[in-house]
PDB file of C-alpha atoms in Angstrom:
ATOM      1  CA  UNK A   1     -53.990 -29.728 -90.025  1.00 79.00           C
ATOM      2  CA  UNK A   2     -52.378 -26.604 -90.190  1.00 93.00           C
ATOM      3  CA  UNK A   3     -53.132 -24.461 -93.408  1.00 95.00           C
ATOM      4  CA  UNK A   4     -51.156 -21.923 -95.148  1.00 95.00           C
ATOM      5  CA  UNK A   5     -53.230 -19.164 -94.031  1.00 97.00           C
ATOM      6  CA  UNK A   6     -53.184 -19.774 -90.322  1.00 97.00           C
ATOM      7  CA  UNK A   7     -49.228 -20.128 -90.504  1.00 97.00           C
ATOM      8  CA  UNK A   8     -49.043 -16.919 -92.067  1.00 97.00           C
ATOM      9  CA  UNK A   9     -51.406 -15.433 -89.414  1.00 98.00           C
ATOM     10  CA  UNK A  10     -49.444 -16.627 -86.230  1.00 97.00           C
ATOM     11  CA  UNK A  11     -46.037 -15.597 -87.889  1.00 97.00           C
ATOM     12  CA  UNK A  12     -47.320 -12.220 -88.301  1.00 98.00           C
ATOM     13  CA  UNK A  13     -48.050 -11.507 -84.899  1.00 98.00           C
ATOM     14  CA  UNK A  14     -44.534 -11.188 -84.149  1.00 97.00           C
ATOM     15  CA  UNK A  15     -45.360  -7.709 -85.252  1.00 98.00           C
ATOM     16  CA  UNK A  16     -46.593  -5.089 -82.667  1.00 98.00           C
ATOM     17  CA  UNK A  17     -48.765  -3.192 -85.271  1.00 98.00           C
ATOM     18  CA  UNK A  18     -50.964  -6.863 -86.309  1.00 98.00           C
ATOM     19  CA  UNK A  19     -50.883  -7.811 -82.596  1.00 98.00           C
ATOM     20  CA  UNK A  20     -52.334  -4.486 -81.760  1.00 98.00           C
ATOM     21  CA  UNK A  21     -55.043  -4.577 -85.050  1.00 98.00           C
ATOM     22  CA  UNK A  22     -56.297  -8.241 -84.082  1.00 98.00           C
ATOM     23  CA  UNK A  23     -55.970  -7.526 -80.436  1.00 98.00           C
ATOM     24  CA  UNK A  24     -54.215 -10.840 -79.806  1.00 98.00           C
ATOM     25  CA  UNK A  25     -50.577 -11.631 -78.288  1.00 98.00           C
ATOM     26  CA  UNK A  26     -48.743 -15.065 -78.854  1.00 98.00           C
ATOM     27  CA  UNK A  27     -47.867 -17.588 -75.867  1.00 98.00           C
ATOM     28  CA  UNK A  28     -44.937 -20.104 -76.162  1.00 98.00           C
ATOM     29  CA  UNK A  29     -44.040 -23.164 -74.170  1.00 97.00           C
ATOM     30  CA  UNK A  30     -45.717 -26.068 -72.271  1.00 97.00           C
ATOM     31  CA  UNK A  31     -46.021 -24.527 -68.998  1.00 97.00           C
ATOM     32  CA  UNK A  32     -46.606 -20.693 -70.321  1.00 97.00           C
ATOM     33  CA  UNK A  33     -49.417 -22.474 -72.258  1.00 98.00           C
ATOM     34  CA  UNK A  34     -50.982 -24.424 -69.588  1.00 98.00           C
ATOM     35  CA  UNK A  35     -51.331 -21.283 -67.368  1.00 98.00           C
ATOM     36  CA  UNK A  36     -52.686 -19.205 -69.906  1.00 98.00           C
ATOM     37  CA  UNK A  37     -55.141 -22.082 -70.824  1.00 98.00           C
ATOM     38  CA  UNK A  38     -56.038 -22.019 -67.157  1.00 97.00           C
ATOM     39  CA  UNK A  39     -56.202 -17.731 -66.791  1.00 97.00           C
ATOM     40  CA  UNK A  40     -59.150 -17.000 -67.461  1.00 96.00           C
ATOM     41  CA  UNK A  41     -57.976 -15.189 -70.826  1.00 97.00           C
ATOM     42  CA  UNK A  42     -59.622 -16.293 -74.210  1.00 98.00           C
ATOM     43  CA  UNK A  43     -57.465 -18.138 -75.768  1.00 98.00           C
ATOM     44  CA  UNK A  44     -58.491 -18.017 -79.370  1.00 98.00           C
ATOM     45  CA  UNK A  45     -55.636 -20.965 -81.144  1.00 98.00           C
ATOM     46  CA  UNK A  46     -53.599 -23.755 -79.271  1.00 98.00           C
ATOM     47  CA  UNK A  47     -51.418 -25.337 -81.581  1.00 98.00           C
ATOM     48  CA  UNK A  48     -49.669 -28.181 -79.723  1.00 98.00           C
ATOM     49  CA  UNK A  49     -48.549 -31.551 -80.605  1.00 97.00           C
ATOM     50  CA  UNK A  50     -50.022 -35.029 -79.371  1.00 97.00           C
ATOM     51  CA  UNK A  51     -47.164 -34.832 -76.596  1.00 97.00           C
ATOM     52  CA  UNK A  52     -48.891 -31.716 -75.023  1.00 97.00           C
ATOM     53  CA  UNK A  53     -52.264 -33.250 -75.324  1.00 95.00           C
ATOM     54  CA  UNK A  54     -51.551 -35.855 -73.439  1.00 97.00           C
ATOM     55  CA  UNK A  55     -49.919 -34.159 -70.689  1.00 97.00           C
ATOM     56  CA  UNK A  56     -52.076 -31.706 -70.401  1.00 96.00           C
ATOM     57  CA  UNK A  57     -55.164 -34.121 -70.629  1.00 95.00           C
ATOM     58  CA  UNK A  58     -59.144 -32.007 -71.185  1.00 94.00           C
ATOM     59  CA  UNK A  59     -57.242 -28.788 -70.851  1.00 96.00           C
ATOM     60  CA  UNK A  60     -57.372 -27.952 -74.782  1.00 94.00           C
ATOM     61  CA  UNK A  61     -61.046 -27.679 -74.335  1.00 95.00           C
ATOM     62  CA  UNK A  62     -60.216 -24.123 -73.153  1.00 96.00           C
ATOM     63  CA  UNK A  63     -59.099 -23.151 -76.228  1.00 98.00           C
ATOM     64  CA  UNK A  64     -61.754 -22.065 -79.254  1.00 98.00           C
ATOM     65  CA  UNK A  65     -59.809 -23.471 -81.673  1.00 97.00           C
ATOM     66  CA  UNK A  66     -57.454 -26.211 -81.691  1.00 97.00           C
ATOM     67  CA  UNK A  67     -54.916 -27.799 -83.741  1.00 97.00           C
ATOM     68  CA  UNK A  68     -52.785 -30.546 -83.517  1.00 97.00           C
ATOM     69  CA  UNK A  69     -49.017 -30.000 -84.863  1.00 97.00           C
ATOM     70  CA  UNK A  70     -45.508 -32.038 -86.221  1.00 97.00           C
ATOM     71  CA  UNK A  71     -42.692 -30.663 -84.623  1.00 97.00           C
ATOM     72  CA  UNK A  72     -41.703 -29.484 -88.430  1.00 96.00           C
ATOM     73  CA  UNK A  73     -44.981 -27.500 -88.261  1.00 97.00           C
ATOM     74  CA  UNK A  74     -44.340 -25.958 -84.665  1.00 97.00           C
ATOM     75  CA  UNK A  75     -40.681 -24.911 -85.595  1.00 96.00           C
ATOM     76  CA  UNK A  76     -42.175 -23.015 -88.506  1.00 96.00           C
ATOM     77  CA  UNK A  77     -44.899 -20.992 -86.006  1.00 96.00           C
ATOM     78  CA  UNK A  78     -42.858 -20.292 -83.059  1.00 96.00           C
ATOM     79  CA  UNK A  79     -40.417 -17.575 -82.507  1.00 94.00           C
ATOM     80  CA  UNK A  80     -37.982 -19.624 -80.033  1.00 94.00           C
ATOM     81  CA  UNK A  81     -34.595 -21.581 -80.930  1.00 91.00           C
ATOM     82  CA  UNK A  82     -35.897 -24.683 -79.221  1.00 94.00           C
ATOM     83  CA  UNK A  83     -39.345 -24.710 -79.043  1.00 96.00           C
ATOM     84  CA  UNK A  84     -41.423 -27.319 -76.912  1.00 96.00           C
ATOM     85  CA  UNK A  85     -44.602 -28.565 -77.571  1.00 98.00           C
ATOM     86  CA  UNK A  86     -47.197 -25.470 -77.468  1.00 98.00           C
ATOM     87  CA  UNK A  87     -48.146 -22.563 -78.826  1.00 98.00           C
ATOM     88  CA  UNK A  88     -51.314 -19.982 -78.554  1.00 98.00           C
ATOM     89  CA  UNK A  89     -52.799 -17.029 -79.943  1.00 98.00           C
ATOM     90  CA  UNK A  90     -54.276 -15.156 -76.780  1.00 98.00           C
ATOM     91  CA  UNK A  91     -57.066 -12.583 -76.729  1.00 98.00           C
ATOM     92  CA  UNK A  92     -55.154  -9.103 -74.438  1.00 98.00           C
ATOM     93  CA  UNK A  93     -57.507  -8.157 -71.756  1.00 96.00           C
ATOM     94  CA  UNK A  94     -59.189  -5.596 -71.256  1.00 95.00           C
ATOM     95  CA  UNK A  95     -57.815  -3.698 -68.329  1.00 92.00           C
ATOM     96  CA  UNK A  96     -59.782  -0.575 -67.448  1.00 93.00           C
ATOM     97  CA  UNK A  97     -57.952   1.947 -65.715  1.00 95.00           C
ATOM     98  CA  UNK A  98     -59.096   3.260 -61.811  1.00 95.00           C
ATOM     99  CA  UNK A  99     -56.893   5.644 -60.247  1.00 95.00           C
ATOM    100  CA  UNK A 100     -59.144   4.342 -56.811  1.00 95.00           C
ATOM    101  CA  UNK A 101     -57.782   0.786 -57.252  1.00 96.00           C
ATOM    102  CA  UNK A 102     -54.062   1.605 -56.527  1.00 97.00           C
ATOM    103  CA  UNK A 103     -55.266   3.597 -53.113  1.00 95.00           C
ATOM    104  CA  UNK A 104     -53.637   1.732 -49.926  1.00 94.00           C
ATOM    105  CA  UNK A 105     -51.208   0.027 -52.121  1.00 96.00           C
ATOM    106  CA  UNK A 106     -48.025  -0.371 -53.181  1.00 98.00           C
ATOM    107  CA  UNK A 107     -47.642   0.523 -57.486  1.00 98.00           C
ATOM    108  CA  UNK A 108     -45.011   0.188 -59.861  1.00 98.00           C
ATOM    109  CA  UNK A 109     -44.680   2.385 -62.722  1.00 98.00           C
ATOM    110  CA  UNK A 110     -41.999   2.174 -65.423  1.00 98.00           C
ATOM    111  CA  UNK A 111     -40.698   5.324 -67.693  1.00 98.00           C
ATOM    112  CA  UNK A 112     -39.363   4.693 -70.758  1.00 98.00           C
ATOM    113  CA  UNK A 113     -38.261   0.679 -70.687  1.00 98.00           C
ATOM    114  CA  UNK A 114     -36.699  -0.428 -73.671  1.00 98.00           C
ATOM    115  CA  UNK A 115     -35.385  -3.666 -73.151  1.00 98.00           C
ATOM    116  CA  UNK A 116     -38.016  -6.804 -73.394  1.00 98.00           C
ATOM    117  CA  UNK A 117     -36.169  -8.802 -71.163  1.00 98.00           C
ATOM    118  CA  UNK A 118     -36.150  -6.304 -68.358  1.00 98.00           C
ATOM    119  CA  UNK A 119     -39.634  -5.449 -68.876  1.00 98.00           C
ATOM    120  CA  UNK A 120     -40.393  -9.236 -68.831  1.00 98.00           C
ATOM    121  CA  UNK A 121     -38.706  -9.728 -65.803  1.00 98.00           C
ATOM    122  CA  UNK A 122     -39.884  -6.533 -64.004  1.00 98.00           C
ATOM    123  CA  UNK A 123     -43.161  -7.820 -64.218  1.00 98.00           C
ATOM    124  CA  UNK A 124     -42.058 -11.253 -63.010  1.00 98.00           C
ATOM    125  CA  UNK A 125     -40.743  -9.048 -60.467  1.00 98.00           C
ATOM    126  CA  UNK A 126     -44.252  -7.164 -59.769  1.00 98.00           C
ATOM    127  CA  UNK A 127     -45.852 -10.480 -59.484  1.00 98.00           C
ATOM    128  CA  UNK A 128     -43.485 -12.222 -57.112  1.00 98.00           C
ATOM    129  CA  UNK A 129     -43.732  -8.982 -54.841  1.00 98.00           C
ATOM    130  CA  UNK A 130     -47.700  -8.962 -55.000  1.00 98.00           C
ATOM    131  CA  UNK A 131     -47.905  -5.671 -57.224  1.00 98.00           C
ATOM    132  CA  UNK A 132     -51.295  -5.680 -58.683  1.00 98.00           C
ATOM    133  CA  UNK A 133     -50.824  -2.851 -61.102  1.00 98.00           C
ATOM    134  CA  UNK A 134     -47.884  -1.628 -63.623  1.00 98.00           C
ATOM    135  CA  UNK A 135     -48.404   1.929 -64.948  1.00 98.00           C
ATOM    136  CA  UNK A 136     -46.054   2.135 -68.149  1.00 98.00           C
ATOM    137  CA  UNK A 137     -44.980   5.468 -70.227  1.00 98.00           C
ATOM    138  CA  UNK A 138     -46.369   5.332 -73.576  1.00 98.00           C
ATOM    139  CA  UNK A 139     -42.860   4.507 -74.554  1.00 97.00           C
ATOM    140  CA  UNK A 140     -42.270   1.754 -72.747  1.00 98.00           C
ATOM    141  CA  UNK A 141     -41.330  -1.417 -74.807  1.00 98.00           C
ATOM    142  CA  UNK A 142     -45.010  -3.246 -75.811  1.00 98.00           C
ATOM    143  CA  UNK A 143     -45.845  -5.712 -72.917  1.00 98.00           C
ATOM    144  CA  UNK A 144     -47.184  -8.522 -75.347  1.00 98.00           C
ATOM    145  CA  UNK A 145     -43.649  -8.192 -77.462  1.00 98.00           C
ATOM    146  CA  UNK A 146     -42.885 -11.872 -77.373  1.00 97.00           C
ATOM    147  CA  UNK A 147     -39.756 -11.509 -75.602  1.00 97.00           C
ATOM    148  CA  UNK A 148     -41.515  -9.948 -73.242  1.00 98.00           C
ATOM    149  CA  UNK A 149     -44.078 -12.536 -72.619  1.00 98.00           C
ATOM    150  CA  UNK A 150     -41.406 -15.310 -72.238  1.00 97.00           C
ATOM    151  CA  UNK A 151     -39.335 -12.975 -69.503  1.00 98.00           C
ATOM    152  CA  UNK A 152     -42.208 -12.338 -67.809  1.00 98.00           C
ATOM    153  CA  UNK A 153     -42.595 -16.652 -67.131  1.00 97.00           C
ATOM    154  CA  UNK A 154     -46.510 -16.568 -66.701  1.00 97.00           C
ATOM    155  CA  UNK A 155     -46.596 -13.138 -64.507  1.00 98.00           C
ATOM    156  CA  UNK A 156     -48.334 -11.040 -67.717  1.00 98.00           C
ATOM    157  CA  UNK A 157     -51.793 -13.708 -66.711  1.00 98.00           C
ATOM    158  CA  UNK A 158     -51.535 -11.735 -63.345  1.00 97.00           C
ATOM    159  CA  UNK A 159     -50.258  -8.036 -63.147  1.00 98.00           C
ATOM    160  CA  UNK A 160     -52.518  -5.405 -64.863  1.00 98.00           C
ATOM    161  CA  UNK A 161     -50.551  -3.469 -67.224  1.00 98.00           C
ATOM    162  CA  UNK A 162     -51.505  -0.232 -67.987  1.00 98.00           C
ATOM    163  CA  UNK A 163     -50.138   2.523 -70.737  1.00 98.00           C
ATOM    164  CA  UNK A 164     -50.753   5.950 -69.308  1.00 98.00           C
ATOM    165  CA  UNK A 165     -49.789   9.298 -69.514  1.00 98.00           C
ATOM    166  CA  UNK A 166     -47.357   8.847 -67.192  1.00 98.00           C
ATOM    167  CA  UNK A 167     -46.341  12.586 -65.730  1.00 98.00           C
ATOM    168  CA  UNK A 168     -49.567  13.384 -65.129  1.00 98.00           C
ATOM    169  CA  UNK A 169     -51.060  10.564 -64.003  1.00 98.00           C
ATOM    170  CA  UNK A 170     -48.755  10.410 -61.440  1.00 98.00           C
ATOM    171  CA  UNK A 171     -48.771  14.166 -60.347  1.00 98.00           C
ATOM    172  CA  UNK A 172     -52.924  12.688 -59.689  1.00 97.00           C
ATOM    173  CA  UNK A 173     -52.129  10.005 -57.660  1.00 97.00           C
ATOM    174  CA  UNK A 174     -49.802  12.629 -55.412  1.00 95.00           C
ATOM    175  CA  UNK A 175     -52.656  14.708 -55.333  1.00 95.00           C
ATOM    176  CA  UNK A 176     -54.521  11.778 -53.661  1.00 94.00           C
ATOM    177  CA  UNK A 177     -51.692  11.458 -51.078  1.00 95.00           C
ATOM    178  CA  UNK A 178     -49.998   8.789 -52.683  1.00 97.00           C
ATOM    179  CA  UNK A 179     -46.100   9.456 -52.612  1.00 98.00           C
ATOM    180  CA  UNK A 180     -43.887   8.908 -55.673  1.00 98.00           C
ATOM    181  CA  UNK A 181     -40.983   7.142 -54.746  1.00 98.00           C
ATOM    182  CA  UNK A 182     -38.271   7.523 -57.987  1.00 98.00           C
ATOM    183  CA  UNK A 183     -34.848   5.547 -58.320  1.00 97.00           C
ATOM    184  CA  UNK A 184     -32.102   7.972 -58.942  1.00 96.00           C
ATOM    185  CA  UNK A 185     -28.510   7.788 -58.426  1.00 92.00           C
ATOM    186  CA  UNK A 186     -28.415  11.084 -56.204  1.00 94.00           C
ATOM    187  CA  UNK A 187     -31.244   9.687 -54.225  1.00 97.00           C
ATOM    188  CA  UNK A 188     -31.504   9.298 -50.113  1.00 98.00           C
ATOM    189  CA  UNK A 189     -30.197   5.638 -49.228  1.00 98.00           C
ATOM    190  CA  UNK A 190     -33.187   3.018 -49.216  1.00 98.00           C
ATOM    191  CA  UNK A 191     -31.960   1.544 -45.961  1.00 98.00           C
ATOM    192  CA  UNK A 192     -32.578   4.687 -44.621  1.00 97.00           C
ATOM    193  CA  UNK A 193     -35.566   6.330 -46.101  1.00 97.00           C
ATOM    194  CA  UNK A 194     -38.727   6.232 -44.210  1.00 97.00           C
ATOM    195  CA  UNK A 195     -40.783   4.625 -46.742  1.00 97.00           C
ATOM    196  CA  UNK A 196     -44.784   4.348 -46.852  1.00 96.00           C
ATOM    197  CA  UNK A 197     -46.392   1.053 -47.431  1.00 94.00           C
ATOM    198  CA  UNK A 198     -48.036   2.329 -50.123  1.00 96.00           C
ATOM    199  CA  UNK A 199     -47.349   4.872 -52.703  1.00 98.00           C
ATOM    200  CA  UNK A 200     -45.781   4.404 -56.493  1.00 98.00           C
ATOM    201  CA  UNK A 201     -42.469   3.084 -57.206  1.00 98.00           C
ATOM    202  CA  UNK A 202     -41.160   4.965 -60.547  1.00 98.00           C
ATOM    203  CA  UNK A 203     -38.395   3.306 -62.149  1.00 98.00           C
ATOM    204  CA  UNK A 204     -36.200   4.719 -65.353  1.00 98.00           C
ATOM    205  CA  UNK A 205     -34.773   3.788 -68.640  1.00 98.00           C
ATOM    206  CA  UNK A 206     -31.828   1.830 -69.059  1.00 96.00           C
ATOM    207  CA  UNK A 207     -29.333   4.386 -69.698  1.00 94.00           C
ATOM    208  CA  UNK A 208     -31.137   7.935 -69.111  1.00 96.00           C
ATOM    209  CA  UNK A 209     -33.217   6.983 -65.705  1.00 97.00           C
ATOM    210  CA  UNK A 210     -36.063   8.849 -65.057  1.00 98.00           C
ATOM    211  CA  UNK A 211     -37.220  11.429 -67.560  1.00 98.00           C
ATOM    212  CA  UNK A 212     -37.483  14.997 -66.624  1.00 98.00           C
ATOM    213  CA  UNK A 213     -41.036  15.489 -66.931  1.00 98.00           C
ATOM    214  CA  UNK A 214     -41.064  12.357 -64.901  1.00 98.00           C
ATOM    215  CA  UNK A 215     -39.124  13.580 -62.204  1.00 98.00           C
ATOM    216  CA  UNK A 216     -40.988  17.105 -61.610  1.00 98.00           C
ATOM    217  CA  UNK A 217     -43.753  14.745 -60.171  1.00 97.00           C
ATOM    218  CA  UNK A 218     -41.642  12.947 -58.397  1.00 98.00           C
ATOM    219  CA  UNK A 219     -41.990  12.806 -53.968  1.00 97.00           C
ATOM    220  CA  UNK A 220     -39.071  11.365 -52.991  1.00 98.00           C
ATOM    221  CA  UNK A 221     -35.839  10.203 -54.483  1.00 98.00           C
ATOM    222  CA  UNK A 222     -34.354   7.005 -53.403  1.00 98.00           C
ATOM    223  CA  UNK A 223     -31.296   5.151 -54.014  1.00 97.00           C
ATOM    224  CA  UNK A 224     -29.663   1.823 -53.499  1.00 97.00           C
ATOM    225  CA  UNK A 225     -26.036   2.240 -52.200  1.00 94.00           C
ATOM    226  CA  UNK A 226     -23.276   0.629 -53.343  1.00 92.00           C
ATOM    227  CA  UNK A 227     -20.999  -1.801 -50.720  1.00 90.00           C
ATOM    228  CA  UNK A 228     -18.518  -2.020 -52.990  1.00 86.00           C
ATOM    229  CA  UNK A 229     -14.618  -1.213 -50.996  1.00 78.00           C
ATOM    230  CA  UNK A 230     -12.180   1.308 -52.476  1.00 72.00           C
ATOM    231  CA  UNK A 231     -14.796   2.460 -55.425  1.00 65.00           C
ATOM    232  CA  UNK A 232     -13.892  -0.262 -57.074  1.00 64.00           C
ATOM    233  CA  UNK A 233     -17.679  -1.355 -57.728  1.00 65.00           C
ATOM    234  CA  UNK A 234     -20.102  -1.090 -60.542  1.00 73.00           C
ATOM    235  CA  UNK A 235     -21.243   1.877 -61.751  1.00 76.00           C
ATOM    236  CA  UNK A 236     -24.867   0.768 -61.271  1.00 83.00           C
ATOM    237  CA  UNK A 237     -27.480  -1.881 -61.364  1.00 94.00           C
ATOM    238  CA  UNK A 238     -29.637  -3.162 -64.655  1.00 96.00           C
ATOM    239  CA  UNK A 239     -33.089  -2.032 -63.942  1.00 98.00           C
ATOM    240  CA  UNK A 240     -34.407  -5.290 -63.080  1.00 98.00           C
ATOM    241  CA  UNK A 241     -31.965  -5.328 -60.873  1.00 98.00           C
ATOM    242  CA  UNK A 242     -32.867  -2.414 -59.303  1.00 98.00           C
ATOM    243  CA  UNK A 243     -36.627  -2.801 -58.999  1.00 98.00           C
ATOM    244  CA  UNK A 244     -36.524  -6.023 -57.522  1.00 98.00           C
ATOM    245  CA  UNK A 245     -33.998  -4.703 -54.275  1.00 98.00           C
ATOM    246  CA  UNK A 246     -36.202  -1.568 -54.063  1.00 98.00           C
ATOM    247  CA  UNK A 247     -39.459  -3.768 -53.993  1.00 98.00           C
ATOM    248  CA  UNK A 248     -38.132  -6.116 -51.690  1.00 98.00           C
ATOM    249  CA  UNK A 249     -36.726  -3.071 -49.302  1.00 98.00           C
ATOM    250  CA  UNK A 250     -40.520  -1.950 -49.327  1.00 98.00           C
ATOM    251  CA  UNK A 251     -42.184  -5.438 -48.519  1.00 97.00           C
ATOM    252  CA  UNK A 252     -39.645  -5.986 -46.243  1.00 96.00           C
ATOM    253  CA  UNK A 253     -40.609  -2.769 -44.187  1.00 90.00           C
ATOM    254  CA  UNK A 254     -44.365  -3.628 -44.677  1.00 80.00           C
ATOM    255  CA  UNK A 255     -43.660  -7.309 -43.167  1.00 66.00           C
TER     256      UNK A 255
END
């Protein structure tokens, strides 16, 4: 049975500052669930109805705790306008940081990301293009926001996120002889560009682009043309957008 106490707890972990003090991030849906049952992660509460248990059969043993729900009582946890049969309270990892692990490969780093859904679906993004690691600005949106986690469709189980000084970590990863590739609209053309299989990928905020400090460290500028006729195009491309042509330009050269 769920207990006053415990409905309290889940609902306030739609709060950054009680996600970050309990160290914890919430996971919504039957298949989100399922994978994060199945990733290794501790998963410290499944709530989930009789519905989920039986599709799911021996899989809520991965759980420490578990508890079975109404529908009324699942509506009252989750965050979602329709929600489905599952929800869990999941330990964040622990991701220690290497500068040696991102040497021979392709990175992504993000400066200054505000929107959850494009973060969500950049790192969809990261994990469809088999991007192991995701450097973030300390002021890029939190990656266990639970927008976020829904956007990102399972990837966040995969991609190691990591919050970094982001200026000067990347001026010592150039330093290494990785190149810093940055998006900007007075960039060479992509199609172009000689571009190294590895390296780090920088890509900006929503409406400024790359920060200043950001772009000092920054190797090469790149930029994804428009084929629009007469001008009569878009101005430019949402950031999601964006990442996913410029990782697929890169893979594509690699393949």
């Amino acid at each position: 049975m769920l207990s006053k106490n415990k409905l309290k707890y889940i609902q306030s972990l739609a709060r950054k500052k009680n996600r970050e003090a309990e160290k914890v991030f919430l996971v919504e849906g039957d298949k989100m669930v399922a994978e994060a049952l199945q990733s290794g992660l501790q998963v410290k509460l499944l709530c989930a109805t009789s519905r989920f248990s039986a599709g799911h059969p021996g899989l809520s043993a991965s759980a420490m705790e578990t508890i079975e729900v109404t529908d009324d009582e699942l509506r009252k946890l989750s965050l979602l306008q329709s929600p489905q049969n599952a929800l869990a309270v999941v330990a964040m990892p622990v991701v220690p940081f290497s500068q040696k692990e991102l040497e021979n490969k392709l990175s992504l780093a993000l400066d200054f990301i505000q929107d959850p859904g494009n973060m969500g679906t950049i790192i969809r993004l990261a994990d469809w293009f088999g991007i192991e690691h995701l450097l973030c600005s300390t002021t890029t949106v939190d990656c266990y926001n639970p927008k976020v986690i829904q956007a990102s469709m399972g990837a966040i189980f995969r991609v190691k996120i990591h919050y970094v000084d982001l200026p000067q970590t990347l001026a010592e990863l150039q330093q290494q002889g990785l190149p810093t590739y940055g998006a900007f609209l007075e960039g060479e053309n992509i199609y172009n560009k000689a571009l190294a299989p590895q390296g780090i990928l920088v890509m900006g905020n929503e409406g400024n682009g790359i920060s200043k400090d950001v772009e000092r460290v920054i190797s090469d500028k790149i930029h994804i043309p428009s084929f629009a006729t007469n001008g009569s195009g878009s101005e430019s491309l949402n950031v999601s957008m964006a990442t996913g042509i410029c990782l697929s330009e890169f893979r594509r050269r690699k393949s």
